[in-house]
Amino acid sequence: MDINDGWESQARAMVGQEFGPVYGPDRVNRAMVRHWCEALGFPCDLAVSTSSGSESGESLPVPSSMMQVWTMMGNRGEAALPGGATDDAWKVLRLFADGGYSSIVGTSSDQHYARTIREGERIAYMSHVSAISSLKKTGLGSGYFITVRYTFLSEGRDLVGTMDFCMLAHRKEQFEQVAQ
């Protein structure tokens, strides 16, 4: 086996270690809900109507599937917000990269919703690595399946929902050999 036990032991030691909270950069807002609905082809009458939402004192219905979106930092990975954690469970991927498993492919995302998100809320998440598989042979080459559990919370620490995100960390050169 071509594994450096140091990085793998460190990665496995992270299983169950809690990180966070990491706060979303923006409050839940009408414009982003409208963009989301338009991008995915959903009806967005509620998102653009002046008779519903904050103008009338009512909270805008927010798609539950946007739960993760409110906490994403963007493509440049801007720094965490003041008062929030500066690291999360994704730091396990740096250890896999140290071991040569630097190519990452998302394999599944399983979300469960506890309540509706409301316009004006700031969403945060806690995260931990919940599972790391043994070395597996896949069509992309040998690698490890890593599952990260997210717990999404409101500012008041009310549970919004959870997400289990599984990814495959594999060696890039193995993928290139398989592709040829």
CSV table of N, CA and C in Angstrom, one decimal:
chain,number,residue,atom,x,y,z
A,1,MET,N,0.8,-1.2,0.0
A,1,MET,CA,0.0,0.0,0.0
A,1,MET,C,0.9,1.2,0.0
A,2,ASP,N,0.5,2.2,-0.9
A,2,ASP,CA,1.4,3.4,-1.0
A,2,ASP,C,0.9,4.6,-0.1
A,3,ILE,N,0.4,4.3,1.1
A,3,ILE,CA,-0.1,5.3,2.0
A,3,ILE,C,0.9,5.7,3.0
A,4,ASN,N,0.9,7.1,3.2
A,4,ASN,CA,1.7,7.6,4.3
A,4,ASN,C,0.8,7.6,5.5
A,5,ASP,N,1.0,6.7,6.5
A,5,ASP,CA,0.2,6.6,7.6
A,5,ASP,C,0.0,7.9,8.4
A,6,GLY,N,0.9,8.8,8.3
A,6,GLY,CA,0.8,10.1,9.0
A,6,GLY,C,-0.4,10.9,8.6
A,7,TRP,N,-0.5,11.1,7.3
A,7,TRP,CA,-1.6,12.0,6.9
A,7,TRP,C,-3.0,11.2,7.0
A,8,GLU,N,-3.0,9.9,6.8
A,8,GLU,CA,-4.2,9.2,6.9
A,8,GLU,C,-4.7,9.1,8.4
A,9,SER,N,-3.7,8.9,9.3
A,9,SER,CA,-4.1,8.8,10.7
A,9,SER,C,-4.6,10.2,11.1
A,10,GLN,N,-4.0,11.3,10.7
A,10,GLN,CA,-4.5,12.6,11.0
A,10,GLN,C,-5.9,12.8,10.5
A,11,ALA,N,-6.2,12.4,9.2
A,11,ALA,CA,-7.5,12.5,8.6
A,11,ALA,C,-8.5,11.7,9.4
A,12,ARG,N,-8.2,10.5,9.8
A,12,ARG,CA,-9.2,9.7,10.5
A,12,ARG,C,-9.4,10.2,11.9
A,13,ALA,N,-8.4,10.9,12.5
A,13,ALA,CA,-8.6,11.5,13.8
A,13,ALA,C,-9.6,12.6,13.8
A,14,MET,N,-9.9,13.2,12.6
A,14,MET,CA,-10.8,14.3,12.4
A,14,MET,C,-12.3,13.8,12.5
A,15,VAL,N,-12.5,12.5,12.3
A,15,VAL,CA,-13.9,12.0,12.2
A,15,VAL,C,-14.6,12.3,13.6
A,16,GLY,N,-15.7,13.0,13.5
A,16,GLY,CA,-16.4,13.4,14.7
A,16,GLY,C,-16.0,14.8,15.3
A,17,GLN,N,-14.9,15.3,14.9
A,17,GLN,CA,-14.5,16.6,15.4
A,17,GLN,C,-15.4,17.7,14.9
A,18,GLU,N,-16.0,18.5,15.7
A,18,GLU,CA,-16.9,19.5,15.3
A,18,GLU,C,-16.2,20.9,15.0
A,19,PHE,N,-16.6,21.5,13.9
A,19,PHE,CA,-16.1,22.8,13.5
A,19,PHE,C,-17.3,23.7,13.3
A,20,GLY,N,-17.0,25.0,13.6
A,20,GLY,CA,-18.0,26.0,13.4
A,20,GLY,C,-18.4,26.8,14.7
A,21,PRO,N,-19.3,27.7,14.6
A,21,PRO,CA,-20.1,27.9,13.4
A,21,PRO,C,-19.4,28.7,12.4
A,22,VAL,N,-19.8,28.5,11.1
A,22,VAL,CA,-19.4,29.3,10.0
A,22,VAL,C,-20.6,30.1,9.5
A,23,TYR,N,-20.6,31.4,9.5
A,23,TYR,CA,-21.7,32.2,9.2
A,23,TYR,C,-21.7,32.5,7.7
A,24,GLY,N,-22.9,32.5,7.1
A,24,GLY,CA,-23.1,32.9,5.7
A,24,GLY,C,-22.8,34.4,5.6
A,25,PRO,N,-22.3,34.8,4.4
A,25,PRO,CA,-21.9,36.2,4.2
A,25,PRO,C,-23.0,37.2,4.1
A,26,ASP,N,-24.2,36.7,3.7
A,26,ASP,CA,-25.4,37.6,3.5
A,26,ASP,C,-26.6,37.0,4.2
A,27,ARG,N,-27.5,37.9,4.6
A,27,ARG,CA,-28.8,37.5,5.1
A,27,ARG,C,-29.6,36.9,4.0
A,28,VAL,N,-30.6,36.1,4.3
A,28,VAL,CA,-31.5,35.6,3.3
A,28,VAL,C,-32.3,36.8,2.7
A,29,ASN,N,-32.2,36.9,1.4
A,29,ASN,CA,-32.8,38.1,0.8
A,29,ASN,C,-33.6,37.7,-0.5
A,30,ARG,N,-34.5,38.6,-0.8
A,30,ARG,CA,-35.4,38.5,-1.9
A,30,ARG,C,-34.7,38.3,-3.3
A,31,ALA,N,-33.6,39.2,-3.5
A,31,ALA,CA,-32.9,39.1,-4.8
A,31,ALA,C,-32.3,37.8,-5.0
A,32,MET,N,-31.6,37.2,-4.0
A,32,MET,CA,-31.0,35.9,-4.2
A,32,MET,C,-32.0,34.8,-4.4
A,33,VAL,N,-33.1,34.9,-3.7
A,33,VAL,CA,-34.2,33.9,-4.0
A,33,VAL,C,-34.7,34.0,-5.4
A,34,ARG,N,-34.9,35.2,-5.9
A,34,ARG,CA,-35.3,35.4,-7.3
A,34,ARG,C,-34.3,34.8,-8.3
A,35,HIS,N,-33.0,35.1,-8.0
A,35,HIS,CA,-31.9,34.6,-8.9
A,35,HIS,C,-31.9,33.0,-8.9
A,36,TRP,N,-32.1,32.5,-7.7
A,36,TRP,CA,-32.1,31.0,-7.6
A,36,TRP,C,-33.2,30.4,-8.4
A,37,CYS,N,-34.4,31.0,-8.2
A,37,CYS,CA,-35.6,30.5,-8.9
A,37,CYS,C,-35.5,30.6,-10.4
A,38,GLU,N,-35.0,31.7,-10.8
A,38,GLU,CA,-34.8,31.9,-12.3
A,38,GLU,C,-33.8,31.0,-12.9
A,39,ALA,N,-32.6,30.8,-12.2
A,39,ALA,CA,-31.6,29.9,-12.6
A,39,ALA,C,-32.0,28.5,-12.7
A,40,LEU,N,-32.9,28.0,-11.8
A,40,LEU,CA,-33.3,26.6,-11.8
A,40,LEU,C,-34.6,26.4,-12.6
A,41,GLY,N,-35.2,27.5,-13.1
A,41,GLY,CA,-36.4,27.4,-13.8
A,41,GLY,C,-37.7,27.3,-13.0
A,42,PHE,N,-37.6,27.7,-11.7
A,42,PHE,CA,-38.8,27.6,-10.8
A,42,PHE,C,-39.6,28.8,-11.0
A,43,PRO,N,-40.9,28.7,-10.8
A,43,PRO,CA,-41.7,30.0,-10.8
A,43,PRO,C,-41.3,30.9,-9.7
A,44,CYS,N,-41.1,32.1,-10.0
A,44,CYS,CA,-40.6,33.1,-9.0
A,44,CYS,C,-41.6,34.2,-8.7
A,45,ASP,N,-42.9,34.0,-9.0
A,45,ASP,CA,-43.9,35.0,-8.7
A,45,ASP,C,-43.8,35.6,-7.3
A,46,LEU,N,-43.6,34.7,-6.3
A,46,LEU,CA,-43.5,35.1,-4.9
A,46,LEU,C,-42.3,36.0,-4.7
A,47,ALA,N,-41.2,35.6,-5.4
A,47,ALA,CA,-39.9,36.3,-5.1
A,47,ALA,C,-39.9,37.7,-5.7
A,48,VAL,N,-40.8,38.0,-6.7
A,48,VAL,CA,-40.7,39.3,-7.3
A,48,VAL,C,-42.0,40.1,-7.0
A,49,SER,N,-43.0,39.5,-6.5
A,49,SER,CA,-44.3,40.2,-6.2
A,49,SER,C,-44.1,41.2,-5.1
A,50,THR,N,-44.7,42.4,-5.4
A,50,THR,CA,-44.6,43.5,-4.3
A,50,THR,C,-45.8,43.3,-3.3
A,51,SER,N,-46.7,42.4,-3.6
A,51,SER,CA,-47.8,42.1,-2.7
A,51,SER,C,-47.5,41.1,-1.7
A,52,SER,N,-46.3,40.4,-1.8
A,52,SER,CA,-45.9,39.4,-0.9
A,52,SER,C,-44.5,39.7,-0.4
A,53,GLY,N,-44.2,39.1,0.7
A,53,GLY,CA,-42.8,39.3,1.2
A,53,GLY,C,-42.7,40.5,2.1
A,54,SER,N,-41.5,41.0,2.3
A,54,SER,CA,-41.2,42.0,3.3
A,54,SER,C,-42.0,43.3,3.2
A,55,GLU,N,-42.4,43.7,2.0
A,55,GLU,CA,-43.2,45.0,1.8
A,55,GLU,C,-44.5,44.9,2.6
A,56,SER,N,-45.1,43.7,2.7
A,56,SER,CA,-46.4,43.6,3.4
A,56,SER,C,-46.2,43.1,4.8
A,57,GLY,N,-44.9,43.0,5.2
A,57,GLY,CA,-44.7,42.5,6.6
A,57,GLY,C,-44.6,41.0,6.7
A,58,GLU,N,-44.9,40.3,5.6
A,58,GLU,CA,-44.8,38.9,5.6
A,58,GLU,C,-43.4,38.4,5.2
A,59,SER,N,-43.0,37.3,5.6
A,59,SER,CA,-41.7,36.7,5.3
A,59,SER,C,-41.8,36.0,3.9
A,60,LEU,N,-40.9,36.2,3.1
A,60,LEU,CA,-40.8,35.6,1.7
A,60,LEU,C,-40.6,34.1,1.9
A,61,PRO,N,-41.4,33.3,1.2
A,61,PRO,CA,-41.1,31.8,1.2
A,61,PRO,C,-39.7,31.6,0.5
A,62,VAL,N,-38.9,30.9,1.2
A,62,VAL,CA,-37.5,30.6,0.7
A,62,VAL,C,-37.4,29.1,0.4
A,63,PRO,N,-37.0,28.7,-0.8
A,63,PRO,CA,-36.8,27.3,-1.1
A,63,PRO,C,-35.9,26.6,-0.1
A,64,SER,N,-36.4,25.5,0.5
A,64,SER,CA,-35.5,24.8,1.5
A,64,SER,C,-34.2,24.4,0.8
A,65,SER,N,-34.2,24.1,-0.5
A,65,SER,CA,-33.0,23.6,-1.1
A,65,SER,C,-31.9,24.6,-1.2
A,66,MET,N,-32.2,25.9,-0.8
A,66,MET,CA,-31.2,26.9,-0.8
A,66,MET,C,-30.4,26.9,0.5
A,67,MET,N,-30.7,26.0,1.4
A,67,MET,CA,-30.1,26.0,2.8
A,67,MET,C,-28.6,26.2,2.7
A,68,GLN,N,-27.9,25.4,1.9
A,68,GLN,CA,-26.5,25.5,1.8
A,68,GLN,C,-26.0,26.8,1.2
A,69,VAL,N,-26.8,27.3,0.2
A,69,VAL,CA,-26.4,28.5,-0.6
A,69,VAL,C,-26.1,29.7,0.3
A,70,TRP,N,-26.9,29.8,1.4
A,70,TRP,CA,-26.7,31.0,2.2
A,70,TRP,C,-25.4,31.0,3.0
A,71,THR,N,-24.7,29.9,3.0
A,71,THR,CA,-23.5,29.8,3.8
A,71,THR,C,-22.2,29.7,2.9
A,72,MET,N,-22.4,29.7,1.6
A,72,MET,CA,-21.3,29.6,0.7
A,72,MET,C,-20.6,30.9,0.5
A,73,MET,N,-19.2,30.9,0.5
A,73,MET,CA,-18.4,32.1,0.5
A,73,MET,C,-18.0,32.5,-0.9
A,74,GLY,N,-18.4,31.8,-2.0
A,74,GLY,CA,-18.1,32.2,-3.3
A,74,GLY,C,-16.8,31.6,-3.9
A,75,ASN,N,-16.6,31.8,-5.1
A,75,ASN,CA,-15.4,31.2,-5.8
A,75,ASN,C,-14.1,31.6,-5.3
A,76,ARG,N,-14.0,32.8,-4.7
A,76,ARG,CA,-12.7,33.2,-4.2
A,76,ARG,C,-12.4,32.8,-2.8
A,77,GLY,N,-13.4,32.2,-2.1
A,77,GLY,CA,-13.3,31.8,-0.8
A,77,GLY,C,-12.9,32.8,0.2
A,78,GLU,N,-13.6,34.0,0.2
A,78,GLU,CA,-13.4,35.1,1.1
A,78,GLU,C,-13.3,34.6,2.6
A,79,ALA,N,-12.6,35.3,3.4
A,79,ALA,CA,-12.5,35.0,4.8
A,79,ALA,C,-13.8,34.9,5.5
A,80,ALA,N,-13.8,34.1,6.5
A,80,ALA,CA,-15.0,33.9,7.4
A,80,ALA,C,-15.4,35.2,8.0
A,81,LEU,N,-16.6,35.3,8.4
A,81,LEU,CA,-17.2,36.5,9.0
A,81,LEU,C,-16.7,36.6,10.4
A,82,PRO,N,-16.6,37.8,10.9
A,82,PRO,CA,-16.2,38.0,12.3
A,82,PRO,C,-17.1,37.3,13.3
A,83,GLY,N,-16.5,36.7,14.3
A,83,GLY,CA,-17.3,35.9,15.2
A,83,GLY,C,-17.6,34.5,14.9
A,84,GLY,N,-17.2,34.1,13.6
A,84,GLY,CA,-17.4,32.8,13.2
A,84,GLY,C,-16.1,32.0,13.1
A,85,ALA,N,-16.2,30.7,12.9
A,85,ALA,CA,-15.0,29.9,12.8
A,85,ALA,C,-14.3,30.2,11.5
A,86,THR,N,-13.0,30.0,11.5
A,86,THR,CA,-12.1,30.2,10.3
A,86,THR,C,-11.9,28.9,9.6
A,87,ASP,N,-12.3,27.8,10.1
A,87,ASP,CA,-12.0,26.5,9.5
A,87,ASP,C,-13.3,25.6,9.6
A,88,ASP,N,-13.4,24.7,8.7
A,88,ASP,CA,-14.5,23.7,8.8
A,88,ASP,C,-13.9,22.3,8.4
A,89,ALA,N,-14.9,21.4,8.4
A,89,ALA,CA,-14.5,20.0,8.1
A,89,ALA,C,-13.8,19.8,6.8
A,90,TRP,N,-13.9,20.7,5.9
A,90,TRP,CA,-13.2,20.6,4.6
A,90,TRP,C,-11.7,20.6,4.7
A,91,LYS,N,-11.2,21.0,5.9
A,91,LYS,CA,-9.7,21.0,6.0
A,91,LYS,C,-9.2,19.5,5.9
A,92,VAL,N,-10.0,18.5,6.1
A,92,VAL,CA,-9.6,17.1,5.9
A,92,VAL,C,-9.1,16.9,4.4
A,93,LEU,N,-9.6,17.7,3.5
A,93,LEU,CA,-9.2,17.5,2.1
A,93,LEU,C,-7.7,17.9,1.9
A,94,ARG,N,-7.2,18.8,2.7
A,94,ARG,CA,-5.8,19.2,2.6
A,94,ARG,C,-4.9,18.0,3.0
A,95,LEU,N,-5.4,17.2,4.0
A,95,LEU,CA,-4.6,16.0,4.4
A,95,LEU,C,-4.6,15.0,3.3
A,96,PHE,N,-5.7,14.8,2.6
A,96,PHE,CA,-5.8,13.9,1.5
A,96,PHE,C,-4.9,14.4,0.4
A,97,ALA,N,-4.9,15.7,0.1
A,97,ALA,CA,-4.0,16.2,-0.9
A,97,ALA,C,-2.5,15.9,-0.6
A,98,ASP,N,-2.2,16.1,0.7
A,98,ASP,CA,-0.8,15.8,1.2
A,98,ASP,C,-0.5,14.3,0.9
A,99,GLY,N,-1.5,13.4,0.9
A,99,GLY,CA,-1.2,12.0,0.6
A,99,GLY,C,-1.3,11.7,-0.9
A,100,GLY,N,-1.5,12.7,-1.7
A,100,GLY,CA,-1.6,12.5,-3.2
A,100,GLY,C,-3.0,12.3,-3.7
A,101,TYR,N,-4.0,12.5,-2.9
A,101,TYR,CA,-5.4,12.3,-3.3
A,101,TYR,C,-6.0,13.7,-3.4
A,102,SER,N,-5.6,14.4,-4.4
A,102,SER,CA,-6.0,15.9,-4.5
A,102,SER,C,-7.1,16.1,-5.5
A,103,SER,N,-7.6,15.1,-6.2
A,103,SER,CA,-8.7,15.3,-7.1
A,103,SER,C,-10.0,14.9,-6.4
A,104,ILE,N,-10.9,15.9,-6.4
A,104,ILE,CA,-12.2,15.7,-5.6
A,104,ILE,C,-13.4,15.7,-6.5
A,105,VAL,N,-14.2,14.7,-6.3
A,105,VAL,CA,-15.5,14.6,-7.1
A,105,VAL,C,-16.6,14.4,-6.1
A,106,GLY,N,-17.6,15.3,-6.1
A,106,GLY,CA,-18.8,15.1,-5.3
A,106,GLY,C,-19.6,13.9,-5.8
A,107,THR,N,-20.0,13.0,-4.9
A,107,THR,CA,-20.7,11.8,-5.3
A,107,THR,C,-22.2,11.8,-4.8
A,108,SER,N,-22.5,12.5,-3.7
A,108,SER,CA,-23.9,12.5,-3.3
A,108,SER,C,-24.1,13.7,-2.3
A,109,SER,N,-25.3,14.1,-2.2
A,109,SER,CA,-25.7,15.2,-1.2
A,109,SER,C,-27.1,14.8,-0.8
A,110,ASP,N,-27.3,14.6,0.5
A,110,ASP,CA,-28.5,14.2,1.1
A,110,ASP,C,-28.9,15.3,2.1
A,111,GLN,N,-30.0,16.0,1.8
A,111,GLN,CA,-30.5,17.1,2.7
A,111,GLN,C,-31.8,16.7,3.4
A,112,HIS,N,-31.9,17.2,4.6
A,112,HIS,CA,-33.1,17.0,5.4
A,112,HIS,C,-33.4,18.4,6.0
A,113,TYR,N,-34.7,18.8,5.9
A,113,TYR,CA,-35.1,20.1,6.3
A,113,TYR,C,-35.9,20.1,7.6
A,114,ALA,N,-35.6,20.9,8.6
A,114,ALA,CA,-36.3,20.9,9.9
A,114,ALA,C,-37.3,22.0,9.9
A,115,ARG,N,-37.1,23.1,9.2
A,115,ARG,CA,-38.1,24.2,9.2
A,115,ARG,C,-37.8,25.0,8.0
A,116,THR,N,-38.7,25.9,7.7
A,116,THR,CA,-38.6,26.9,6.6
A,116,THR,C,-37.6,28.0,7.0
A,117,ILE,N,-36.8,28.4,6.1
A,117,ILE,CA,-35.9,29.5,6.2
A,117,ILE,C,-36.7,30.8,6.0
A,118,ARG,N,-36.4,31.8,6.7
A,118,ARG,CA,-37.2,33.0,6.6
A,118,ARG,C,-36.3,34.2,6.1
A,119,GLU,N,-36.9,35.0,5.3
A,119,GLU,CA,-36.2,36.2,4.7
A,119,GLU,C,-35.7,37.0,5.9
A,120,GLY,N,-34.4,37.5,5.8
A,120,GLY,CA,-33.8,38.3,6.8
A,120,GLY,C,-32.9,37.5,7.8
A,121,GLU,N,-33.0,36.2,7.8
A,121,GLU,CA,-32.2,35.4,8.7
A,121,GLU,C,-30.8,35.3,8.2
A,122,ARG,N,-29.8,35.1,9.1
A,122,ARG,CA,-28.5,34.8,8.7
A,122,ARG,C,-28.3,33.3,9.1
A,123,ILE,N,-27.9,32.5,8.1
A,123,ILE,CA,-27.7,31.1,8.3
A,123,ILE,C,-26.3,30.8,8.6
A,124,ALA,N,-26.0,29.8,9.5
A,124,ALA,CA,-24.7,29.4,9.8
A,124,ALA,C,-24.7,27.8,9.7
A,125,TYR,N,-23.5,27.3,9.7
A,125,TYR,CA,-23.4,25.8,9.8
A,125,TYR,C,-22.3,25.4,10.7
A,126,MET,N,-22.5,24.2,11.3
A,126,MET,CA,-21.5,23.5,12.0
A,126,MET,C,-21.2,22.3,11.1
A,127,SER,N,-19.9,21.7,11.2
A,127,SER,CA,-19.6,20.6,10.3
A,127,SER,C,-18.7,19.7,11.0
A,128,HIS,N,-18.7,18.4,10.6
A,128,HIS,CA,-17.7,17.4,11.0
A,128,HIS,C,-17.6,16.3,9.9
A,129,VAL,N,-16.5,15.7,9.9
A,129,VAL,CA,-16.3,14.5,9.0
A,129,VAL,C,-17.0,13.4,9.7
A,130,SER,N,-18.0,12.8,9.0
A,130,SER,CA,-18.7,11.7,9.7
A,130,SER,C,-18.2,10.3,9.3
A,131,ALA,N,-17.5,10.2,8.1
A,131,ALA,CA,-17.0,8.9,7.7
A,131,ALA,C,-15.9,9.1,6.7
A,132,ILE,N,-15.0,8.2,6.7
A,132,ILE,CA,-13.9,8.0,5.7
A,132,ILE,C,-13.8,6.6,5.4
A,133,SER,N,-14.0,6.2,4.1
A,133,SER,CA,-13.9,4.8,3.8
A,133,SER,C,-12.5,4.3,3.7
A,134,SER,N,-12.4,3.0,3.6
A,134,SER,CA,-11.1,2.4,3.3
A,134,SER,C,-10.7,2.8,1.8
A,135,LEU,N,-9.5,2.5,1.4
A,135,LEU,CA,-9.1,2.8,0.0
A,135,LEU,C,-10.0,1.9,-0.9
A,136,LYS,N,-10.6,2.6,-1.9
A,136,LYS,CA,-11.5,1.9,-2.8
A,136,LYS,C,-11.0,2.0,-4.2
A,137,LYS,N,-11.2,1.0,-5.1
A,137,LYS,CA,-10.9,1.1,-6.5
A,137,LYS,C,-12.2,1.5,-7.2
A,138,THR,N,-12.2,2.6,-8.0
A,138,THR,CA,-13.3,3.2,-8.7
A,138,THR,C,-13.0,3.4,-10.2
A,139,GLY,N,-13.9,3.7,-11.0
A,139,GLY,CA,-13.7,4.1,-12.4
A,139,GLY,C,-12.8,5.3,-12.6
A,140,LEU,N,-12.6,6.1,-11.5
A,140,LEU,CA,-11.7,7.2,-11.6
A,140,LEU,C,-10.4,6.9,-11.0
A,141,GLY,N,-10.2,5.7,-10.5
A,141,GLY,CA,-8.9,5.3,-9.9
A,141,GLY,C,-9.2,5.0,-8.4
A,142,SER,N,-8.1,4.8,-7.7
A,142,SER,CA,-8.2,4.5,-6.3
A,142,SER,C,-8.4,5.7,-5.5
A,143,GLY,N,-9.2,5.6,-4.5
A,143,GLY,CA,-9.5,6.8,-3.6
A,143,GLY,C,-10.3,6.5,-2.4
A,144,TYR,N,-10.6,7.5,-1.7
A,144,TYR,CA,-11.4,7.4,-0.4
A,144,TYR,C,-12.7,8.2,-0.6
A,145,PHE,N,-13.7,7.6,0.0
A,145,PHE,CA,-15.0,8.3,0.1
A,145,PHE,C,-15.0,9.0,1.4
A,146,ILE,N,-15.3,10.3,1.4
A,146,ILE,CA,-15.3,11.1,2.6
A,146,ILE,C,-16.7,11.8,2.7
A,147,THR,N,-17.3,11.6,3.9
A,147,THR,CA,-18.6,12.2,4.1
A,147,THR,C,-18.5,13.3,5.2
A,148,VAL,N,-19.0,14.5,4.8
A,148,VAL,CA,-19.0,15.6,5.8
A,148,VAL,C,-20.5,15.9,6.1
A,149,ARG,N,-20.8,16.0,7.4
A,149,ARG,CA,-22.1,16.3,7.9
A,149,ARG,C,-22.2,17.8,8.2
A,150,TYR,N,-23.2,18.5,7.7
A,150,TYR,CA,-23.4,19.9,8.0
A,150,TYR,C,-24.7,20.0,8.8
A,151,THR,N,-24.7,20.8,9.8
A,151,THR,CA,-25.9,21.1,10.6
A,151,THR,C,-26.1,22.6,10.4
A,152,PHE,N,-27.2,23.0,9.7
A,152,PHE,CA,-27.5,24.4,9.4
A,152,PHE,C,-28.4,25.0,10.5
A,153,LEU,N,-28.0,26.2,11.0
A,153,LEU,CA,-28.7,26.8,12.1
A,153,LEU,C,-29.0,28.3,11.8
A,154,SER,N,-30.0,28.8,12.5
A,154,SER,CA,-30.3,30.2,12.4
A,154,SER,C,-29.4,30.9,13.4
A,155,GLU,N,-29.4,32.3,13.3
A,155,GLU,CA,-28.7,33.0,14.3
A,155,GLU,C,-29.0,32.7,15.7
A,156,GLY,N,-30.3,32.3,16.0
A,156,GLY,CA,-30.8,32.0,17.3
A,156,GLY,C,-30.5,30.5,17.6
A,157,ARG,N,-29.7,29.8,16.8
A,157,ARG,CA,-29.3,28.5,16.9
A,157,ARG,C,-30.4,27.5,16.8
A,158,ASP,N,-31.5,27.9,16.1
A,158,ASP,CA,-32.6,26.9,15.8
A,158,ASP,C,-32.1,26.1,14.6
A,159,LEU,N,-32.4,24.8,14.7
A,159,LEU,CA,-32.1,23.9,13.6
A,159,LEU,C,-32.9,24.2,12.3
A,160,VAL,N,-32.2,24.4,11.2
A,160,VAL,CA,-32.8,24.6,9.9
A,160,VAL,C,-32.8,23.3,9.1
A,161,GLY,N,-31.7,22.6,9.2
A,161,GLY,CA,-31.6,21.3,8.5
A,161,GLY,C,-30.3,20.7,8.5
A,162,THR,N,-30.1,19.6,7.9
A,162,THR,CA,-28.8,18.9,7.8
A,162,THR,C,-28.5,18.5,6.4
A,163,MET,N,-27.2,18.3,6.1
A,163,MET,CA,-26.8,17.8,4.8
A,163,MET,C,-25.6,16.9,5.0
A,164,ASP,N,-25.7,15.7,4.4
A,164,ASP,CA,-24.5,14.8,4.3
A,164,ASP,C,-24.0,14.9,2.9
A,165,PHE,N,-22.7,15.4,2.8
A,165,PHE,CA,-22.1,15.5,1.5
A,165,PHE,C,-21.0,14.5,1.4
A,166,CYS,N,-21.1,13.7,0.4
A,166,CYS,CA,-20.0,12.6,0.2
A,166,CYS,C,-19.2,13.0,-1.1
A,167,MET,N,-17.9,12.8,-0.9
A,167,MET,CA,-17.0,13.1,-2.1
A,167,MET,C,-16.0,12.0,-2.2
A,168,LEU,N,-15.4,11.8,-3.4
A,168,LEU,CA,-14.3,10.9,-3.6
A,168,LEU,C,-13.1,11.7,-3.8
A,169,ALA,N,-12.1,11.4,-3.0
A,169,ALA,CA,-10.7,12.0,-3.1
A,169,ALA,C,-9.9,10.9,-3.8
A,170,HIS,N,-9.4,11.2,-5.0
A,170,HIS,CA,-8.6,10.2,-5.8
A,170,HIS,C,-7.4,10.9,-6.3
A,171,ARG,N,-6.5,10.0,-6.8
A,171,ARG,CA,-5.2,10.5,-7.4
A,171,ARG,C,-5.5,11.0,-8.9
A,172,LYS,N,-5.1,12.2,-9.2
A,172,LYS,CA,-5.3,12.8,-10.5
A,172,LYS,C,-4.7,11.9,-11.6
A,173,GLU,N,-3.4,11.5,-11.4
A,173,GLU,CA,-2.7,10.7,-12.5
A,173,GLU,C,-3.4,9.4,-12.8
A,174,GLN,N,-4.1,8.8,-11.8
A,174,GLN,CA,-4.8,7.5,-12.0
A,174,GLN,C,-6.0,7.8,-12.9
A,175,PHE,N,-6.7,8.9,-12.7
A,175,PHE,CA,-7.8,9.3,-13.5
A,175,PHE,C,-7.4,9.5,-15.0
A,176,GLU,N,-6.2,10.2,-15.1
A,176,GLU,CA,-5.8,10.5,-16.5
A,176,GLU,C,-5.4,9.2,-17.2
A,177,GLN,N,-4.9,8.2,-16.5
A,177,GLN,CA,-4.6,6.9,-17.1
A,177,GLN,C,-5.8,6.2,-17.5
A,178,VAL,N,-6.9,6.2,-16.6
A,178,VAL,CA,-8.1,5.6,-16.9
A,178,VAL,C,-8.8,6.2,-18.1
A,179,ALA,N,-8.7,7.5,-18.2
A,179,ALA,CA,-9.4,8.3,-19.3
A,179,ALA,C,-8.7,8.0,-20.7
A,180,GLN,N,-7.5,7.6,-20.7
A,180,GLN,CA,-6.8,7.3,-22.0
A,180,GLN,C,-7.2,6.0,-22.5
